[in-house]
Short mmCIF file of C-alpha atoms in Angstrom, two decimals:
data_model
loop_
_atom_site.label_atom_id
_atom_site.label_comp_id
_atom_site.label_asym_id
_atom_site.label_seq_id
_atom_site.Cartn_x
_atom_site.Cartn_y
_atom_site.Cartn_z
CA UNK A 14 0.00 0.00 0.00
CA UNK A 15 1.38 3.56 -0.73
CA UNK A 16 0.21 7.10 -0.12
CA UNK A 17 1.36 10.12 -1.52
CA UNK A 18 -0.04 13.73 -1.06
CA UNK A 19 0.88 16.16 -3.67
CA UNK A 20 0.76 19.91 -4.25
CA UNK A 21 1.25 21.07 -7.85
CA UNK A 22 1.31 25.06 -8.98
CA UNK A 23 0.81 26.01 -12.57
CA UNK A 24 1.54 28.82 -14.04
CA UNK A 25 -1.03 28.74 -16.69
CA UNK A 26 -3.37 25.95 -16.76
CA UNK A 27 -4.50 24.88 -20.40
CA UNK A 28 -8.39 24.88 -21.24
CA UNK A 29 -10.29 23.15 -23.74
CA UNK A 30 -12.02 25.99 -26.45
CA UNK A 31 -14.85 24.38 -27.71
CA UNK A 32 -15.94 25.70 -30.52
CA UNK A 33 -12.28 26.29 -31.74
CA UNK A 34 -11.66 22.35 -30.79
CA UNK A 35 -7.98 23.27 -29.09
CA UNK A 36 -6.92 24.32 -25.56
CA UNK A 37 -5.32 27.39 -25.01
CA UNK A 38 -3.47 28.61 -21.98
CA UNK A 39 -5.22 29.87 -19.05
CA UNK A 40 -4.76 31.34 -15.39
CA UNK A 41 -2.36 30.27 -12.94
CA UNK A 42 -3.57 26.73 -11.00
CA UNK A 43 -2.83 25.01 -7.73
CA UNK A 44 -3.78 21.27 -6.93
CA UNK A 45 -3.68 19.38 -3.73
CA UNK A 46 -4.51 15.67 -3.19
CA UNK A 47 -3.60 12.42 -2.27
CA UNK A 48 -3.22 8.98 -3.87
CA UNK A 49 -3.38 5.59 -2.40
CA UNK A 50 -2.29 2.70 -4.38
CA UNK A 51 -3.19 -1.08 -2.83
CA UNK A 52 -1.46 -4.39 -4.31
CA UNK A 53 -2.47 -7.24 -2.41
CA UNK A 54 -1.81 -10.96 -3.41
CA UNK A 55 -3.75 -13.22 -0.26
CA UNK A 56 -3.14 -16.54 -2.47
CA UNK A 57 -0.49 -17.08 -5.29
CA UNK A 58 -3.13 -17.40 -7.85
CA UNK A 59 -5.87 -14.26 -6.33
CA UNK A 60 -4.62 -10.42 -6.97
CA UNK A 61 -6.96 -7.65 -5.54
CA UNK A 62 -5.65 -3.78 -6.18
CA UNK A 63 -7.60 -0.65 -5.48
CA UNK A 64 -6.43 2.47 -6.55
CA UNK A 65 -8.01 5.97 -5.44
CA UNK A 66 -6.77 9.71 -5.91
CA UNK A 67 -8.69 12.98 -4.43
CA UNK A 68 -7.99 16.13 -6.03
CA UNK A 69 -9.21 19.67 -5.56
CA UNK A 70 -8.09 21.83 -8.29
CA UNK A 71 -8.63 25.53 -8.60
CA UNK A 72 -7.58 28.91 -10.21
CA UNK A 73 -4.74 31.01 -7.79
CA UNK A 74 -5.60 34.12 -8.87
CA UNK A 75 -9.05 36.25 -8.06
CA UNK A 76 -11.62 36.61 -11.08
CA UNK A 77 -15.72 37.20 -10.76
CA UNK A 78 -16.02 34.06 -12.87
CA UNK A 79 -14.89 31.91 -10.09
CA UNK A 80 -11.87 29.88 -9.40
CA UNK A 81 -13.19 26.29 -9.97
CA UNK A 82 -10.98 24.61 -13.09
CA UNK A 83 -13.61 23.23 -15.76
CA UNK A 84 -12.89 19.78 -16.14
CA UNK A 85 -10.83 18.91 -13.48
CA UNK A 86 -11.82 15.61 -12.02
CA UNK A 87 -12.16 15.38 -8.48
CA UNK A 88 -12.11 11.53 -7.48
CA UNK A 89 -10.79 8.70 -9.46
CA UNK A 90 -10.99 5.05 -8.67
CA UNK A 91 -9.58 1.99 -10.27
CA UNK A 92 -10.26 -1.60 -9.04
CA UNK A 93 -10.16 -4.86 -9.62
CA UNK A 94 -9.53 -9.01 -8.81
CA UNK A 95 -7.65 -11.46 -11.18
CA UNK A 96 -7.54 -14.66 -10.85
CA UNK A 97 -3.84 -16.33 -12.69
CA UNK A 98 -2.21 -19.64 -12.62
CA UNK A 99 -4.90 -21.96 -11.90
CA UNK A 100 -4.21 -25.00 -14.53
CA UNK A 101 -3.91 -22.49 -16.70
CA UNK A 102 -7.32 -20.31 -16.83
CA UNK A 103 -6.83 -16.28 -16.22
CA UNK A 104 -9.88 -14.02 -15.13
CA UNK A 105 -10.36 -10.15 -14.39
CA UNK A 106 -12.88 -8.04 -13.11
CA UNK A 107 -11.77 -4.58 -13.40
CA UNK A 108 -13.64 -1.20 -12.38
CA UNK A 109 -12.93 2.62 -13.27
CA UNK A 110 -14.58 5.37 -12.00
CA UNK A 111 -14.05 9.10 -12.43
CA UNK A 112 -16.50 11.29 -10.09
CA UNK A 113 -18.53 14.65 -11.13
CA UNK A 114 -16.52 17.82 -12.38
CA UNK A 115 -17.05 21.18 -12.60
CA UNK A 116 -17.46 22.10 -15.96
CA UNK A 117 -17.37 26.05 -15.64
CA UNK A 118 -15.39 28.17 -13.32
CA UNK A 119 -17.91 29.09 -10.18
CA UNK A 120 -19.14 25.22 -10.35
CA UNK A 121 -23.06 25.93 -11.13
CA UNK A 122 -22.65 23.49 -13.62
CA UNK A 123 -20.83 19.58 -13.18
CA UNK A 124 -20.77 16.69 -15.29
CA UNK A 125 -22.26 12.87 -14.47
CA UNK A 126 -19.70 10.39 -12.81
CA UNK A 127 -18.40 7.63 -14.92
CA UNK A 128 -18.37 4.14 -14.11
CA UNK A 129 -17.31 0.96 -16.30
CA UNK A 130 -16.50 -1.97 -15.71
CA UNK A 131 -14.79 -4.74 -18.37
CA UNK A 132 -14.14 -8.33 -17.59
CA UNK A 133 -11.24 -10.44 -19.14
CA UNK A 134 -11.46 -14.64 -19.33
CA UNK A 135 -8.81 -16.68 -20.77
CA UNK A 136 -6.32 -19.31 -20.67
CA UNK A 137 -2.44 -19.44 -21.12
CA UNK A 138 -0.58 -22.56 -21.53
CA UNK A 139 3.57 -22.29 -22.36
CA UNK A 140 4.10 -19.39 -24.21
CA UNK A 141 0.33 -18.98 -25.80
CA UNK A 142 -2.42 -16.69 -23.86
CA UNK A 143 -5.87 -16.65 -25.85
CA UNK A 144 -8.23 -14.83 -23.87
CA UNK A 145 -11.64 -13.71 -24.22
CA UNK A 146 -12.61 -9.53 -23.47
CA UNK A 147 -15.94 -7.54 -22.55
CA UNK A 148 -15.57 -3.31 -22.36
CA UNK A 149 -17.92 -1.78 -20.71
CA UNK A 150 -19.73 -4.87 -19.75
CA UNK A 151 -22.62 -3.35 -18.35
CA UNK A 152 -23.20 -1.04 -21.49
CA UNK A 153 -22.97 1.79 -19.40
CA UNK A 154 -24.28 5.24 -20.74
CA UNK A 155 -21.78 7.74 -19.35
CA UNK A 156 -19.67 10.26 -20.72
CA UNK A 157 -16.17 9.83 -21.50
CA UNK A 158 -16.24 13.63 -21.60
CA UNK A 159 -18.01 16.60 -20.70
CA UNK A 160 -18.12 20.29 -21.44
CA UNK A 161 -20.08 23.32 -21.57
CA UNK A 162 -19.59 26.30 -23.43
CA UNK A 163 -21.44 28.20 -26.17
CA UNK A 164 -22.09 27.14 -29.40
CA UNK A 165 -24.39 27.54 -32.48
CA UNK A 166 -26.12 25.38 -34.76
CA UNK A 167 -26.74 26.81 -38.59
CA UNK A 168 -30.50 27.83 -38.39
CA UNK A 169 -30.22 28.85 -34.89
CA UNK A 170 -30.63 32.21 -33.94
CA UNK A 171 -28.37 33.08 -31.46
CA UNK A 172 -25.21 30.79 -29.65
CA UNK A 173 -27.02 28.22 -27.34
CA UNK A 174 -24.47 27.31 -23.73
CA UNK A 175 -25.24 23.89 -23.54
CA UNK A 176 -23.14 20.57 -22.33
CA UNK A 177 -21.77 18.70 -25.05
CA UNK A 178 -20.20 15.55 -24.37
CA UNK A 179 -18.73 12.49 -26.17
CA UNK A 180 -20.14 9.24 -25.18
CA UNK A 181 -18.31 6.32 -23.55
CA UNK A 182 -17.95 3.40 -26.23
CA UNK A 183 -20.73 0.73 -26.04
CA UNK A 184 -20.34 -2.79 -25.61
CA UNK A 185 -17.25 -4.11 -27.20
CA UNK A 186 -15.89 -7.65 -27.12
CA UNK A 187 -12.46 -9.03 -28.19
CA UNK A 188 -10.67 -12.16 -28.66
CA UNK A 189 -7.05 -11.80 -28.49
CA UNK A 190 -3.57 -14.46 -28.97
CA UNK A 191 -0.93 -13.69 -27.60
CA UNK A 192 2.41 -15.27 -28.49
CA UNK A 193 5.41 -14.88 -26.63
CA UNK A 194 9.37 -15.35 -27.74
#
């Protein structure tokens, strides 16, 4: 198990300009957080790890719009149990999560949480692995990501602020060989 707090000062924090599609460089930052990583093997053949990081994010410098950092995610989590070196079969449950953000600077507006989950089944024997893969195994509907700024549609009369977001993938499966030299 390990545990690290951090403290990180930017001078300019880059922010994504929608309509423009780039990022472009912004007011000075500061984060502070922590991060504890967990690795624990009970049996030779069982691995459980849990990862989790806290993060509060904000602008250093005074503005009326408000010092919250759009985008900046405040809690992520990573888990997960595999299963190796049982006659050969492998298995993995894995889980990722990445909590709410603020998606404009005073933090009247946030974004969903993310959650997904994929699952791994397979078997290795000598130097072969073929193993069997499910994303998003729950066919979540989340967001991979979120923002919300200003934009305008042809025919409408005036910009619109509205999120916009790009969906998580659906349901994907893959079969995968591995061979090792």
């Amino acid at each position: 198990s390990t545990f690290s707090v951090f403290l990180l000062d930017l001078d300019s924090e880059l922010l994504f300009v929608g309509d423009a599609g780039i990022t472009e460089p912004s007011r000075p930052s500061r984060r502070v957080g922590f991060e504890w990583a967990n690795f624990y093997r009970p049996l030779p053949w069982l691995t459980l790890d849990l990862d989790y990081a806290r993060t509060k994010a904000r602008f250093k410098d005074s503005d009326p719009a408000g010092d919250h950092i759009p985008g900046a995610v405040e809690d992520v989590l990573a888990a997960g149990v595999s299963v190796e070196g049982l006659g050969g079969f492998l298995a993995a449950l894995r889980v990722r999560f990445f909590g709410p953000r603020d998606l404009v600077e005073d933090g009247s507006v946030r974004s969903d949480a993310t959650t997904l989950v994929s699952a791994r089944l397979g078997y290795e024997r000598d130097n072969v692995t073929v193993a069997f893969e499910v994303f998003n195994l729950f066919n979540a509907e989340d967001d991979d990501i979120a923002y919300f700024y200003e934009s305008q549609l042809p025919g409408e009369p005036a910009p619109v602020s509205d999120l916009h977001f790009h969906p998580v993938e659906p349901r994907a499966f893959r079969l995968g060989v591995t061979v090792r030299f």
